[in-house]
Amino acid sequence: MVIDAVTMKAIRYHSHGGPEVLQVEKVPRPKPAKHEVLVRVHAAGVNPGDWQIRSGLAGNRFPLPYIPGWDVSGVVEEVGPGSSLFRVGDEVFGMTADSGACAEYVAVPESQLAHKPAALSHVQAAAVPMSSFTAWHSLNKQGRLQAGETVIVNGAAGGVGHFAVQLAKQAGARVIGVTSGRNADFVRGLGAGEVLDYTAAPLEGTPWQADLAIDTIGGPNGDMLLETLRSGGRLVPVTFGHYNAEKAAARNVTVNEVQLLQISKTTLETIANMFDKGDLRVALDMVVPLEETRRAHERSESRRARGKIVIEISR
């Protein structure tokens, strides 16, 4: 196979809008800068931020034209100046600094990559970085989770949620997963001791009083989670939602702020080790080729995905 050394195939859009703005184009192939490596992309993970940026919800923070995709798994093709952590041919996974993973090649800071878990394929590994790191950080850093505590995970079957359930269980917590009835068995299989079907019973009526709530859903109904927490409880939102400050104060509940996270090689290595030991697994909802990225965005935007959505670019 002859690879064009000047251009590459990528998904790109020139204006904000629906999935129809996503186009397959020939674009310049990037060169790795100082402390970067060029990765030949095998697969790219899809996250809600991808379609939120595409639709314009992030404003003009990301200049157009824009190549989406933050999560990546692939093989090091070229090492940039001053880079010493990886060699050409290494299988790696991680997160880009400013998107661009929905392409045949992407330049990535070496500090945001780790060697791919041996237990995972590239497709599986591409589904891991942002969601697993967000779950890990929400539980352990923001949530200060302790063994023996009770954790409620809202959106337990989703990308971040299905990792949060597993990580909380690994930490020795009692886990309650909030999901639809169709995903109840799936969430129990991840380690949730109890499952609350939000389509059948309101969160406000739950008999459980948790120490920590991880909210992966956000939106206008976040106040409902305050009712699930005991006095002194903590609520960690993964995405933006409405949480009534007066109600939180009256219930003596601490609501954390949404944090913009930067992944690290050390944390990626910790997560990779959990996969290789069999302590963590990833569920794939959909895998599509690069040319069908629109379908992947549509599925993510539906908020009905069970686990992760991945775009496969090369084998």
XYZ file of C-alpha atoms in Angstrom:
315
model
C 0.000 0.000 0.000
C 1.389 3.386 -1.028
C 0.849 6.078 1.586
C 0.747 9.688 0.408
C 3.516 11.467 2.330
C 1.991 14.905 1.784
C -1.750 14.567 2.320
C -4.062 12.268 4.227
C -7.752 11.437 4.455
C -9.657 13.069 7.292
C -13.102 14.097 8.460
C -13.394 17.871 8.468
C -16.051 20.579 8.617
C -15.982 24.241 7.626
C -19.077 25.471 9.447
C -21.001 24.486 12.547
C -24.192 22.494 12.201
C -25.636 18.991 12.193
C -23.854 15.775 11.195
C -24.282 16.736 7.539
C -21.386 19.237 7.832
C -18.925 16.361 8.325
C -17.024 15.740 5.101
C -14.319 13.293 4.003
C -11.462 15.413 2.643
C -7.827 15.247 1.656
C -5.881 17.483 4.047
C -2.197 18.169 4.805
C -0.561 15.471 6.874
C 0.741 16.952 10.156
C 4.357 16.985 11.253
C 5.160 16.303 14.912
C 6.428 19.348 16.798
C 8.785 19.333 19.767
C 7.861 16.588 22.279
C 5.188 15.217 19.942
C 4.898 11.998 17.982
C 3.033 11.378 14.744
C 0.531 8.557 15.204
C -0.829 6.500 12.325
C -4.402 6.275 13.534
C -6.075 2.879 13.728
C -9.158 4.088 15.601
C -10.642 7.218 17.161
C -13.133 7.335 20.018
C -16.267 9.478 19.917
C -17.264 11.644 22.879
C -20.204 14.026 23.449
C -17.797 16.946 23.133
C -17.266 16.046 19.476
C -20.842 16.804 18.440
C -21.186 19.653 20.939
C -18.224 21.422 19.314
C -19.522 20.567 15.837
C -22.971 22.017 16.592
C -21.479 25.300 17.815
C -22.163 24.881 21.534
C -18.486 25.621 22.257
C -18.654 28.909 20.369
C -15.538 29.958 18.483
C -13.093 28.319 20.865
C -12.045 25.834 18.176
C -11.199 27.524 14.858
C -12.597 26.279 11.548
C -12.006 24.234 9.457
C -11.932 21.575 12.156
C -11.006 17.891 12.326
C -12.878 16.232 15.238
C -11.712 13.448 17.521
C -9.723 13.500 20.761
C -9.320 9.821 21.725
C -6.843 7.890 19.597
C -5.160 4.515 19.307
C -2.537 3.702 16.731
C 1.136 3.227 15.919
C 3.965 5.753 16.202
C 4.967 6.735 12.670
C 7.454 9.512 13.416
C 9.089 10.995 16.513
C 9.334 14.764 16.863
C 12.310 16.812 18.112
C 13.139 16.210 21.773
C 10.762 13.264 22.087
C 12.194 10.252 23.886
C 9.298 8.304 25.427
C 8.289 6.320 22.331
C 9.869 4.750 19.285
C 8.638 4.324 15.730
C 6.425 1.242 15.657
C 5.182 1.513 19.259
C 1.468 0.859 19.742
C 0.040 3.760 21.735
C -3.253 5.216 22.949
C -4.229 8.505 24.522
C -5.638 11.937 23.797
C -4.694 14.653 21.344
C -4.037 18.206 22.531
C -6.537 19.876 20.202
C -8.576 17.143 18.471
C -7.724 15.878 14.972
C -7.986 12.108 15.603
C -10.572 11.458 12.856
C -7.812 11.237 10.290
C -5.204 8.829 9.011
C -2.482 10.606 11.028
C -2.424 12.927 14.032
C 0.355 14.631 16.010
C 0.025 14.024 19.761
C 2.054 15.272 22.757
C 4.045 12.304 24.063
C 2.979 13.288 27.607
C -0.626 12.402 26.686
C 0.095 8.915 25.376
C 0.909 5.530 26.863
C 1.611 2.118 25.420
C -1.645 0.481 24.349
C -2.918 -2.195 26.758
C -1.927 -5.572 25.354
C -5.363 -6.923 26.264
C -7.157 -4.447 23.989
C -7.430 -4.048 20.235
C -6.908 -0.581 18.773
C -10.681 -0.203 18.417
C -11.184 -1.012 22.086
C -8.268 1.161 23.216
C -9.590 4.181 21.298
C -12.755 3.984 23.389
C -10.895 4.295 26.670
C -8.900 7.505 27.291
C -11.276 10.420 27.871
C -14.171 8.485 29.393
C -12.133 6.263 31.707
C -9.945 9.158 32.851
C -13.012 11.333 33.487
C -14.584 8.549 35.551
C -11.334 7.936 37.459
C -10.803 11.633 38.199
C -14.437 12.219 39.183
C -14.392 9.371 41.681
C -10.915 9.624 43.141
C -9.844 13.263 42.852
C -13.034 15.334 42.890
C -15.236 12.810 44.692
C -12.619 11.635 47.211
C -14.206 8.189 47.202
C -13.476 5.911 50.160
C -13.993 2.160 50.430
C -17.351 1.311 51.969
C -19.120 4.430 50.708
C -22.238 4.377 48.539
C -21.974 5.869 45.047
C -24.804 6.732 42.659
C -23.805 6.888 38.981
C -26.334 8.743 36.832
C -26.063 7.549 33.238
C -24.453 4.296 34.319
C -24.621 2.618 30.888
C -22.920 5.433 28.986
C -19.297 6.022 28.085
C -18.162 7.645 31.339
C -20.838 5.926 33.410
C -19.923 2.338 32.560
C -16.322 3.018 33.591
C -17.426 4.829 36.760
C -19.486 1.822 37.882
C -16.519 -0.520 37.437
C -13.973 1.800 39.065
C -16.228 2.493 42.057
C -16.750 -1.229 42.548
C -12.992 -1.801 42.306
C -12.518 0.833 45.028
C -14.768 -1.103 47.407
C -17.847 1.094 47.127
C -21.487 0.081 47.038
C -22.667 1.147 43.580
C -26.144 2.220 42.483
C -26.546 2.684 38.748
C -29.193 4.972 37.257
C -30.171 3.901 33.744
C -33.132 2.831 31.635
C -34.672 -0.584 32.187
C -33.246 -1.989 28.944
C -29.728 -1.463 30.328
C -30.370 -2.792 33.838
C -28.722 -6.195 33.350
C -25.760 -4.600 31.576
C -25.160 -2.193 34.484
C -25.500 -4.984 37.065
C -22.922 -6.942 35.100
C -20.498 -4.042 35.483
C -20.731 -4.280 39.262
C -23.725 -2.203 40.342
C -25.384 -3.713 43.406
C -28.646 -1.885 42.688
C -30.099 -0.334 39.553
C -32.655 2.453 39.438
C -34.718 2.570 36.235
C -35.343 6.298 35.794
C -38.141 5.566 33.307
C -40.116 3.711 35.992
C -39.314 5.535 39.232
C -38.192 9.104 40.001
C -34.768 9.726 41.478
C -36.367 11.774 44.254
C -38.069 8.656 45.567
C -34.987 6.500 45.915
C -34.659 4.827 49.328
C -30.853 5.057 49.160
C -28.847 7.897 50.637
C -25.485 7.979 48.918
C -22.187 9.525 49.930
C -21.257 10.460 46.373
C -23.152 11.048 43.124
C -21.465 11.094 39.708
C -23.706 12.886 37.188
C -22.793 12.085 33.576
C -26.097 13.434 32.218
C -26.314 17.037 33.427
C -29.033 19.233 31.959
C -31.918 20.972 33.743
C -32.899 18.085 36.019
C -29.714 17.789 38.047
C -31.553 18.889 41.191
C -33.056 15.413 41.409
C -29.658 13.990 42.352
C -29.490 16.203 45.432
C -32.338 14.121 46.864
C -30.245 10.965 46.641
C -27.420 12.232 48.861
C -27.080 12.144 52.617
C -26.051 15.187 54.647
C -22.379 15.788 53.929
C -22.604 14.092 50.530
C -20.762 15.162 47.384
C -22.055 15.620 43.840
C -19.587 15.588 40.951
C -20.976 16.695 37.567
C -19.181 15.423 34.477
C -21.101 17.780 32.195
C -22.981 20.999 32.828
C -26.263 20.777 34.700
C -28.535 22.792 36.964
C -28.118 22.194 40.704
C -30.060 24.507 43.016
C -27.538 26.102 45.376
C -30.119 26.757 48.105
C -31.347 23.168 48.047
C -27.774 21.870 48.124
C -26.970 24.088 51.110
C -30.133 23.045 52.940
C -29.194 19.374 52.482
C -25.522 20.067 53.345
C -24.412 18.696 49.978
C -21.256 19.876 48.196
C -21.594 20.334 44.427
C -18.280 20.298 42.564
C -17.628 22.346 39.453
C -17.197 20.763 36.027
C -13.464 20.553 35.365
C -11.619 20.635 32.063
C -9.236 17.722 32.421
C -5.827 17.106 30.893
C -4.898 13.479 30.733
C -1.436 12.323 31.788
C 0.817 9.470 30.739
C 0.958 8.244 34.348
C -2.817 7.942 34.663
C -3.079 6.296 31.243
C -0.526 3.714 32.361
C -2.533 3.057 35.531
C -5.694 2.539 33.489
C -3.875 0.370 30.924
C -2.610 -1.848 33.729
C -6.178 -2.349 34.994
C -7.228 -3.588 31.558
C -4.245 -5.906 31.267
C -5.025 -7.388 34.706
C -8.675 -7.908 33.742
C -9.965 -5.462 36.355
C -11.616 -3.182 33.788
C -13.400 -3.733 30.496
C -14.789 -1.531 27.754
C -18.187 -1.946 26.092
C -18.576 -0.924 22.448
C -21.929 0.356 21.251
C -20.985 0.986 17.619
C -17.917 0.763 15.374
C -18.013 2.521 11.984
C -15.447 3.316 9.271
C -14.154 6.862 8.827
C -16.520 7.473 5.934
C -19.511 6.888 8.250
C -18.505 9.355 10.983
C -21.875 11.062 10.569
C -23.585 7.924 11.879
C -21.293 7.892 14.891
C -22.133 11.512 15.716
C -25.848 10.847 15.310
C -25.650 7.891 17.676
C -23.693 9.849 20.285
C -26.086 12.785 20.039
C -29.041 10.464 20.663
C -27.630 9.844 24.183
C -28.747 6.216 23.908
C -25.371 4.596 23.391
C -24.481 1.683 25.659
C -20.774 2.070 26.246
C -18.586 3.708 23.615
C -18.711 4.606 19.924
C -15.552 4.190 17.846
C -14.451 5.129 14.346
C -12.099 2.565 12.771
C -9.645 4.164 10.361
C -7.128 1.435 9.544
C -6.498 -2.148 10.634
